[in-house]
Amino acid sequence: MGKIVDWFGSWRLLSWRTALVVGFVLYTLIGFFVVPWVAEKVIVSVADKRLGREVTVEKIRCNPFTLSLTVEGFSLPDRPGSTLMSFDKMYANLQASSLFRWALTLKELQVERPYAAVRRFEDKGINVLELFDAFQSTAKPTDEKKGLPRAVLQEILVTDGRLEVEDRARDEPMLWQWGPVELVLHDISTLPDEEGDKEFSIGLPDGGMMSLAGTLVVEPFELDGSLSIDKILIANLWRAVGEKFEFELSGGALATELHYRATLQDDGLHVEVSEAEFRVTDFGLELRDTDTELLKAESVVVSGVNAKWPEQQVEADSLVVESAFAQVWIEPDGTPSWEILVPEPTREEVVKAYEYIDERVDFDAVLGRFEVRNASAAFEDRTFSEPARLEVSDAGVVLTDVASQPGSEWGLEASAAIAGESRASAKGTLVAVPLTLDVEVELEGLELAQFQAYVAKVAPLDLRAGVLTTSGRARVSPSEEAPDITFNGELAVTGLDLDETVTGGTLLGWGDLKVGGIQAAVAPTSLDVETVDIYTAGLEIAVAEDGTINLLEFFKALGEGEGATNGDADDKEDGLPPVHIARLELHDCYGRYTDATTVEPFETKIKAVNGTISKIATDTKTGAELEIDAAVDSGGLVRINGAIDPFDYQRFTDLDVDVSDAVLPPMSLISIKMIGFPIETGRMSLDLSYDIVGQQLASTNHVEIDNLHLGDRVEGEGTIKLPVKLGVSLLKDKNGRITLDIPIEGDLSNPDFVMVSAIQSAATDMVSEIAKSPFRLLGRLAGGSEDQNLELVEFAAGSAVLEEHVAANLSTLAKALEQRPALELEIEGTIDEEADASSLREMAFVAEVGEGEQADIPTAKLEKMYAAKSSGAELEAFREQHTSSTVDGALDEVAYREALRTGVVEAQPIDDSLVQALAPARADAIRAFLVDQAGVDPSRVKVLTETATIDTGEQRVSCRLAVAPGN
């Protein structure tokens, strides 16, 4: 105590002691009171001058003895009423060793409850950028490059921080809040090569956490450590751009672990990421404001990721997508869903963003293996009244050695179940740029009925069944305009069943189809096929009760459908692409014809259709070669040989069709419909030849019918009104055979020309002509002359005696009847009352005067005979008529004698029954000659009971003959 008293006792006002005390007091006062005041003024002033912001600080404390500074209640606004940055408390503790190390040394820096915000305002201004612009505008220009100040930070602690990202410019403002933020830094120094360590964690929205740990070197700058994120809800991130799309994220959590290293070098920042793994779980997309799932995945894992910047190199061991599902559709107006989901303005922004990134970033990326497991997808076409849906399940895709370098070849394996039953697979290689694909593909058991809606869209068909299987090699090769696409392989369709929907019946009946040796190409389009085998296929033509024919109605509907063309010249010039089919073979195929317009439903079938069609091509002038055999179910064989252009038969056709020994009675219902008579017996053979060149038809139709017998007419039936039975009898030779040759010529380009109608018309005209002039046919059969008239048999008036030349005609007729045993002859007795009576009077006169005297009979005798048949006064008057009125009054003896004779003949009494008796007598004479002398079967010659009377006045009377079909 004494020493202290002595020390103060020795104090002098002006001494080192005084200076020390004063200095200590001043240091204390300045430290505790002046420094906080000055610091607050400086902070507020700098913020105002450099940033244009009014900073608020609640309290600043300084402890000069511990070299510590505490700032409380700091707040920096970005705009009035809005905070950019704040903290509750910041504590800094400066080490006195700073004086000896020539470096600012902080033992401790603590920040409690810091807050920072990145905010976009309603006018689209961004607070951070506005702050940076304000700072830049007040900065003083200087060319001096200053390094970092020498500083050592032994410990930095940030606790309970918060970070906000806010967007007020959106229709619905968005706010992200991250926290708490915790940061621990140890031994951070700006001294060269001084290494410190760091720990950083930040709480993510919805409970996630991001953590960093590692070392930090400030000079030169280097970060080395690890990053882990246990959960980031991707939907929260998507909110930033989600309003630009018509879909939203319904799920998805991102987790990652990686090692990183960042260094600042002369050419800029270098960053390396190694052994990274990224995991996304329960990812999902949904159509906005609906529960419609667009995309989901149970997990997406990318592992073994290594990346370098600025080298722009990224490589990963694998990317695995597990249990993914995708759904796409087409709207009723034809708009695909992806156009709806990404509106046009957004698509433009995406394109611009891609172009921007593509110009500045060129990553060299390598992925060892990309795999999709247990995936599924659904496609729905809503353009139909009942949407068509196709589902794919149990899908898997594996790509290996995936690289972004142009020309890099990737391994490819893929498989999927289609509609639950079918299985598709592909294996090969893929090059993305330029697009090149080379894969072996296989499709097995695809049910075709599910594509009925698309079939109905292009043709009036109902695809009821069918299973498609195909395999081969598909290639896509780059070219200047469009990729070249080729397929080499085979396909088969089993159990194909097609019905036409116009009349509701079966048009095409199919069994199995096999196509081998396919070589197909697109751009340009071509098709080459080695073999096509068709099994048990059939064409079924049906005539409905109203007379409509399903085949014609089908093509009519097809021509009026959506896929029909208008036949413009441009369409024709385009032509068909090159198609070549080396051989098409039919196996046990068939054809069926049914007709409901007959008195009873009619059906016939061509079966066992076998044969080949070879050399089918669209780019040749020669036709495909045909050789086809078939059998008619009721009896008979069919053979077709020749050549035809199957794509345009009117351009070129050269076919021979032979039908042998076809049994006709089964066709009775058709014959009743056509001619009104049933067929009781008969067999037919056809030899048809059709030549078409440039739409000009020239055909021959040779028909042979054996033993044809028609039944009794069915009343009310028969569309062709012809004497059919007579025609049959006229055409049937002595062997019971009918032979017809019907030539047909025509211009197929003429819309009025119809093949079936032309054949029917030609046959009708032939039969009609024969029926009209049967005796002309009979004359030709018997070798008669062209001027022979076998239909009329002449008699002298008043006579029933056959003359020699008439007998010759009848002999010719008898020979003709021998050639046509099915004909009967009908004889009609005929009289000419005037001519026959006159002739009989003449014969009575001759009989009266005597045959030898009638030429030289005296005039007196004639006067006596005339007077006997009249009065004397009449005779005197008759004489005066022939006496000249001249002076000599001479009698014209010749005229008077002839007049007397005529008067006597006309006065001969003739019984009318004698004239009438001439008709049957003449008919009997004809019959007697044909039967007794010419040997015609008497049952075939019939004298009609009715006779004919004519009035010609000529001296020749003709009896008319007629032919009729035999019984």
Tab-separated table of C-alpha atoms in Angstrom, residues 444-732:
chain	number	residue	atom	x	y	z
A	444	GLU	CA	-44.722	-60.894	-82.172
A	445	GLY	CA	-48.441	-61.385	-81.661
A	446	LEU	CA	-49.748	-57.856	-82.333
A	447	GLU	CA	-53.554	-57.902	-82.337
A	448	LEU	CA	-54.649	-55.813	-85.310
A	449	ALA	CA	-58.278	-55.396	-84.242
A	450	GLN	CA	-57.235	-52.602	-81.891
A	451	PHE	CA	-56.368	-50.497	-84.950
A	452	GLN	CA	-59.884	-50.780	-86.384
A	453	ALA	CA	-60.546	-47.064	-85.939
A	454	TYR	CA	-57.669	-46.235	-88.301
A	455	VAL	CA	-58.771	-48.841	-90.849
A	456	ALA	CA	-62.296	-47.404	-90.836
A	457	LYS	CA	-60.836	-43.949	-91.418
A	458	VAL	CA	-59.376	-44.915	-94.803
A	459	ALA	CA	-61.720	-47.713	-95.924
A	460	PRO	CA	-65.224	-48.974	-95.034
A	461	LEU	CA	-63.869	-52.099	-93.370
A	462	ASP	CA	-64.301	-53.725	-89.993
A	463	LEU	CA	-61.015	-55.297	-88.902
A	464	ARG	CA	-62.391	-57.971	-86.607
A	465	ALA	CA	-59.286	-60.075	-86.033
A	466	GLY	CA	-55.717	-60.635	-87.104
A	467	VAL	CA	-52.345	-61.135	-85.471
A	468	LEU	CA	-49.202	-59.549	-86.913
A	469	THR	CA	-45.706	-60.962	-86.467
A	470	THR	CA	-42.638	-59.498	-88.124
A	471	SER	CA	-38.882	-59.580	-87.824
A	472	GLY	CA	-35.967	-58.147	-89.720
A	473	ARG	CA	-33.342	-55.480	-89.838
A	474	ALA	CA	-34.202	-51.781	-89.804
A	475	ARG	CA	-31.759	-49.100	-90.841
A	476	VAL	CA	-31.857	-45.322	-90.779
A	477	SER	CA	-29.061	-43.586	-92.657
A	478	PRO	CA	-28.387	-39.855	-92.963
A	479	SER	CA	-28.951	-38.084	-96.270
A	480	GLU	CA	-29.093	-34.518	-97.502
A	481	GLU	CA	-32.875	-34.032	-97.328
A	482	ALA	CA	-34.491	-36.745	-95.213
A	483	PRO	CA	-33.095	-39.839	-93.522
A	484	ASP	CA	-32.998	-42.993	-95.622
A	485	ILE	CA	-35.118	-45.626	-93.881
A	486	THR	CA	-34.934	-49.282	-94.907
A	487	PHE	CA	-36.306	-52.561	-93.613
A	488	ASN	CA	-35.222	-56.044	-94.609
A	489	GLY	CA	-37.137	-58.938	-93.169
A	490	GLU	CA	-40.424	-60.792	-93.175
A	491	LEU	CA	-43.899	-60.559	-91.738
A	492	ALA	CA	-46.904	-62.772	-91.179
A	493	VAL	CA	-50.545	-62.132	-90.389
A	494	THR	CA	-52.633	-64.973	-89.016
A	495	GLY	CA	-56.371	-65.196	-88.548
A	496	LEU	CA	-57.108	-61.988	-90.453
A	497	ASP	CA	-60.857	-61.284	-90.573
A	498	LEU	CA	-62.217	-58.284	-92.478
A	499	ASP	CA	-65.839	-57.274	-93.001
A	500	GLU	CA	-67.028	-54.411	-95.140
A	501	THR	CA	-69.275	-51.987	-93.299
A	502	VAL	CA	-71.251	-50.586	-96.239
A	503	THR	CA	-73.700	-53.473	-96.413
A	504	GLY	CA	-72.589	-55.139	-93.197
A	505	GLY	CA	-71.309	-58.368	-94.717
A	506	THR	CA	-68.041	-60.123	-95.337
A	507	LEU	CA	-66.146	-58.892	-98.372
A	508	LEU	CA	-62.696	-60.291	-97.744
A	509	GLY	CA	-62.166	-63.487	-95.846
A	510	TRP	CA	-58.614	-64.112	-94.745
A	511	GLY	CA	-56.707	-66.871	-93.122
A	512	ASP	CA	-52.957	-66.355	-92.986
A	513	LEU	CA	-50.535	-64.138	-94.844
A	514	LYS	CA	-46.766	-64.576	-95.000
A	515	VAL	CA	-44.376	-62.191	-96.689
A	516	GLY	CA	-40.720	-63.104	-97.027
A	517	GLY	CA	-37.666	-61.333	-98.358
A	518	ILE	CA	-38.979	-57.813	-97.731
A	519	GLN	CA	-36.737	-54.940	-98.761
A	520	ALA	CA	-38.600	-51.715	-98.042
A	521	ALA	CA	-37.292	-48.172	-98.181
A	522	VAL	CA	-38.581	-44.681	-97.449
A	523	ALA	CA	-37.201	-41.510	-99.067
A	524	PRO	CA	-37.282	-42.609	-101.755
A	525	THR	CA	-40.096	-45.096	-101.256
A	526	SER	CA	-39.651	-48.564	-102.716
A	527	LEU	CA	-40.663	-52.140	-101.935
A	528	ASP	CA	-39.128	-55.408	-103.061
A	529	VAL	CA	-40.594	-58.714	-101.901
A	530	GLU	CA	-39.370	-62.193	-102.696
A	531	THR	CA	-42.441	-64.228	-101.705
A	532	VAL	CA	-45.999	-63.597	-100.597
A	533	ASP	CA	-48.015	-66.599	-99.433
A	534	ILE	CA	-51.749	-66.192	-98.885
A	535	TYR	CA	-53.618	-69.004	-97.160
A	536	THR	CA	-57.393	-69.570	-97.222
A	537	ALA	CA	-58.153	-66.004	-98.296
A	538	GLY	CA	-61.373	-65.302	-100.109
A	539	LEU	CA	-63.452	-62.716	-101.941
A	540	GLU	CA	-67.139	-62.812	-101.065
A	541	ILE	CA	-69.469	-60.978	-103.444
A	542	ALA	CA	-73.046	-60.584	-102.253
A	543	VAL	CA	-76.125	-59.183	-103.978
A	544	ALA	CA	-78.630	-57.834	-101.469
A	545	GLU	CA	-82.420	-58.019	-101.792
A	546	ASP	CA	-82.511	-54.490	-103.190
A	547	GLY	CA	-80.020	-55.476	-105.897
A	548	THR	CA	-77.003	-53.660	-104.487
A	549	ILE	CA	-73.676	-55.487	-104.803
A	550	ASN	CA	-71.352	-55.282	-101.842
A	551	LEU	CA	-68.183	-55.027	-103.927
A	552	LEU	CA	-69.514	-52.115	-105.974
A	553	GLU	CA	-70.900	-50.395	-102.904
A	554	PHE	CA	-67.553	-50.868	-101.181
A	555	PHE	CA	-65.586	-49.218	-103.970
A	556	LYS	CA	-68.186	-46.476	-104.219
A	557	ALA	CA	-67.839	-45.737	-100.510
A	558	LEU	CA	-64.058	-46.022	-100.784
A	559	GLY	CA	-64.043	-43.443	-103.564
A	560	GLU	CA	-66.179	-41.076	-101.505
A	561	GLY	CA	-64.127	-41.542	-98.327
A	562	GLU	CA	-61.521	-39.310	-96.721
A	563	GLY	CA	-58.651	-40.998	-98.482
A	564	ALA	CA	-60.177	-40.709	-101.958
A	565	THR	CA	-58.436	-38.622	-104.582
A	566	ASN	CA	-60.130	-36.522	-107.203
A	567	GLY	CA	-58.209	-38.070	-110.031
A	568	ASP	CA	-56.370	-34.903	-111.015
A	569	ALA	CA	-53.661	-35.116	-113.582
A	570	ASP	CA	-51.027	-34.299	-110.994
A	571	ASP	CA	-52.016	-37.352	-108.989
A	572	LYS	CA	-51.698	-39.578	-112.038
A	573	GLU	CA	-48.316	-38.141	-112.936
A	574	ASP	CA	-46.973	-38.925	-109.503
A	575	GLY	CA	-47.637	-42.626	-110.095
A	576	LEU	CA	-46.944	-45.462	-107.714
A	577	PRO	CA	-43.560	-45.916	-106.054
A	578	PRO	CA	-41.406	-48.818	-107.259
A	579	VAL	CA	-42.955	-52.053	-105.992
A	580	HIS	CA	-41.649	-55.485	-106.973
A	581	ILE	CA	-43.053	-58.808	-105.793
A	582	ALA	CA	-41.187	-61.726	-107.255
A	583	ARG	CA	-43.795	-64.341	-106.437
A	584	LEU	CA	-47.239	-64.338	-104.849
A	585	GLU	CA	-48.700	-67.742	-104.145
A	586	LEU	CA	-52.287	-68.626	-103.271
A	587	HIS	CA	-52.940	-71.608	-101.047
A	588	ASP	CA	-56.414	-73.092	-100.795
A	589	CYS	CA	-58.159	-69.742	-101.251
A	590	TYR	CA	-61.771	-69.300	-102.268
A	591	GLY	CA	-64.431	-67.072	-103.790
A	592	ARG	CA	-68.086	-66.937	-102.781
A	593	TYR	CA	-71.079	-65.419	-104.555
A	594	THR	CA	-74.449	-65.007	-102.861
A	595	ASP	CA	-77.605	-63.482	-104.287
A	596	ALA	CA	-80.636	-62.548	-102.224
A	597	THR	CA	-82.652	-61.346	-105.231
A	598	THR	CA	-83.374	-64.871	-106.447
A	599	VAL	CA	-86.585	-66.757	-105.594
A	600	GLU	CA	-84.576	-68.427	-102.860
A	601	PRO	CA	-81.193	-67.251	-101.523
A	602	PHE	CA	-78.470	-68.438	-103.879
A	603	GLU	CA	-74.884	-69.283	-103.092
A	604	THR	CA	-71.994	-70.729	-105.043
A	605	LYS	CA	-68.343	-71.028	-104.204
A	606	ILE	CA	-65.052	-71.401	-105.977
A	607	LYS	CA	-62.746	-73.370	-103.746
A	608	ALA	CA	-59.237	-74.753	-103.676
A	609	VAL	CA	-57.873	-71.669	-105.426
A	610	ASN	CA	-54.165	-72.330	-105.828
A	611	GLY	CA	-51.591	-70.758	-108.049
A	612	THR	CA	-48.974	-68.103	-108.487
A	613	ILE	CA	-48.735	-64.508	-109.582
A	614	SER	CA	-45.144	-63.637	-110.378
A	615	LYS	CA	-43.126	-60.634	-111.510
A	616	ILE	CA	-45.476	-58.069	-109.979
A	617	ALA	CA	-44.058	-54.592	-110.556
A	618	THR	CA	-45.223	-51.006	-110.788
A	619	ASP	CA	-42.437	-49.774	-113.052
A	620	THR	CA	-42.621	-52.148	-116.003
A	621	LYS	CA	-44.695	-52.266	-119.172
A	622	THR	CA	-45.090	-56.017	-118.954
A	623	GLY	CA	-47.723	-57.412	-116.654
A	624	ALA	CA	-47.502	-59.860	-113.819
A	625	GLU	CA	-47.668	-63.494	-114.852
A	626	LEU	CA	-50.632	-65.515	-113.581
A	627	GLU	CA	-51.170	-69.232	-113.292
A	628	ILE	CA	-54.138	-70.068	-111.075
A	629	ASP	CA	-56.257	-73.201	-110.708
A	630	ALA	CA	-59.522	-73.545	-108.823
A	631	ALA	CA	-62.530	-75.798	-108.439
A	632	VAL	CA	-66.236	-74.932	-108.407
A	633	ASP	CA	-67.911	-76.453	-105.383
A	634	SER	CA	-70.804	-77.807	-107.482
A	635	GLY	CA	-68.401	-79.297	-110.020
A	636	GLY	CA	-65.963	-77.970	-112.589
A	637	LEU	CA	-62.428	-76.651	-112.794
A	638	VAL	CA	-61.112	-73.149	-113.478
A	639	ARG	CA	-57.698	-72.222	-114.857
A	640	ILE	CA	-56.399	-68.693	-115.393
A	641	ASN	CA	-53.201	-68.017	-117.336
A	642	GLY	CA	-51.637	-64.922	-118.773
A	643	ALA	CA	-50.394	-61.545	-117.672
A	644	ILE	CA	-51.963	-58.472	-116.078
A	645	ASP	CA	-50.945	-55.158	-114.598
A	646	PRO	CA	-52.382	-55.638	-111.082
A	647	PHE	CA	-52.129	-51.923	-110.341
A	648	ASP	CA	-53.935	-50.833	-113.527
A	649	TYR	CA	-55.586	-53.689	-115.383
A	650	GLN	CA	-56.917	-51.219	-117.969
A	651	ARG	CA	-53.353	-50.456	-119.036
A	652	PHE	CA	-52.413	-54.031	-119.826
A	653	THR	CA	-54.220	-57.361	-119.576
A	654	ASP	CA	-53.633	-60.574	-121.510
A	655	LEU	CA	-55.562	-63.347	-119.793
A	656	ASP	CA	-56.964	-66.711	-120.775
A	657	VAL	CA	-59.667	-68.133	-118.525
A	658	ASP	CA	-60.680	-71.759	-118.956
A	659	VAL	CA	-63.643	-73.238	-117.131
A	660	SER	CA	-64.147	-76.940	-117.773
A	661	ASP	CA	-67.056	-79.237	-117.005
A	662	ALA	CA	-68.921	-76.865	-114.714
A	663	VAL	CA	-72.207	-78.383	-113.507
A	664	LEU	CA	-75.127	-76.043	-114.268
A	665	PRO	CA	-78.169	-77.210	-112.246
A	666	PRO	CA	-76.844	-75.497	-109.089
A	667	MET	CA	-77.162	-72.263	-111.080
A	668	SER	CA	-80.933	-72.718	-111.437
A	669	LEU	CA	-81.783	-69.888	-109.072
A	670	ILE	CA	-79.685	-67.503	-111.141
A	671	SER	CA	-81.158	-68.775	-114.428
A	672	ILE	CA	-84.679	-68.314	-113.050
A	673	LYS	CA	-83.756	-64.753	-112.106
A	674	MET	CA	-82.184	-63.996	-115.476
A	675	ILE	CA	-84.269	-65.948	-118.034
A	676	GLY	CA	-87.209	-67.251	-116.020
A	677	PHE	CA	-86.364	-70.948	-116.441
A	678	PRO	CA	-84.624	-73.353	-114.070
A	679	ILE	CA	-81.747	-75.513	-115.289
A	680	GLU	CA	-82.467	-79.218	-114.936
A	681	THR	CA	-79.325	-80.601	-116.526
A	682	GLY	CA	-76.202	-79.267	-118.189
A	683	ARG	CA	-72.471	-78.783	-118.018
A	684	MET	CA	-70.501	-75.826	-119.275
A	685	SER	CA	-66.976	-75.068	-120.413
A	686	LEU	CA	-65.591	-71.603	-121.079
A	687	ASP	CA	-62.559	-70.447	-122.995
A	688	LEU	CA	-62.240	-66.708	-122.424
A	689	SER	CA	-59.495	-64.476	-123.745
A	690	TYR	CA	-59.122	-60.849	-122.693
A	691	ASP	CA	-56.606	-58.478	-124.223
A	692	ILE	CA	-56.458	-54.901	-122.947
A	693	VAL	CA	-53.867	-52.422	-124.158
A	694	GLY	CA	-54.217	-48.778	-123.275
A	695	GLN	CA	-57.844	-49.208	-122.093
A	696	GLN	CA	-58.849	-50.771	-125.425
A	697	LEU	CA	-60.484	-54.163	-124.955
A	698	ALA	CA	-60.540	-56.988	-127.466
A	699	SER	CA	-61.900	-60.247	-126.113
A	700	THR	CA	-63.261	-63.572	-127.290
A	701	ASN	CA	-65.650	-65.641	-125.221
A	702	HIS	CA	-65.976	-69.240	-126.346
A	703	VAL	CA	-68.780	-71.068	-124.555
A	704	GLU	CA	-69.663	-74.760	-124.759
A	705	ILE	CA	-72.702	-76.151	-122.951
A	706	ASP	CA	-73.530	-79.855	-122.973
A	707	ASN	CA	-76.886	-81.501	-122.344
A	708	LEU	CA	-78.643	-78.296	-121.305
A	709	HIS	CA	-82.268	-78.751	-120.352
A	710	LEU	CA	-84.468	-76.031	-118.963
A	711	GLY	CA	-87.475	-76.644	-116.785
A	712	ASP	CA	-90.870	-74.978	-116.947
A	713	ARG	CA	-91.074	-71.213	-116.855
A	714	VAL	CA	-91.420	-69.651	-113.425
A	715	GLU	CA	-94.074	-66.998	-113.781
A	716	GLY	CA	-93.044	-63.472	-112.942
A	717	GLU	CA	-89.326	-64.227	-113.190
A	718	GLY	CA	-86.746	-63.421	-115.838
A	719	THR	CA	-85.115	-60.051	-116.386
A	720	ILE	CA	-84.084	-60.946	-119.960
A	721	LYS	CA	-87.185	-61.199	-122.164
A	722	LEU	CA	-86.094	-63.647	-124.859
A	723	PRO	CA	-87.403	-66.902	-126.358
A	724	VAL	CA	-84.803	-68.699	-124.294
A	725	LYS	CA	-85.960	-72.242	-124.876
A	726	LEU	CA	-86.146	-71.667	-128.595
A	727	GLY	CA	-82.663	-70.180	-128.513
A	728	VAL	CA	-81.374	-73.222	-126.639
A	729	SER	CA	-82.992	-75.594	-129.128
A	730	LEU	CA	-81.611	-73.640	-132.052
A	731	LEU	CA	-78.106	-73.623	-130.597
A	732	LYS	CA	-78.014	-77.217	-129.370
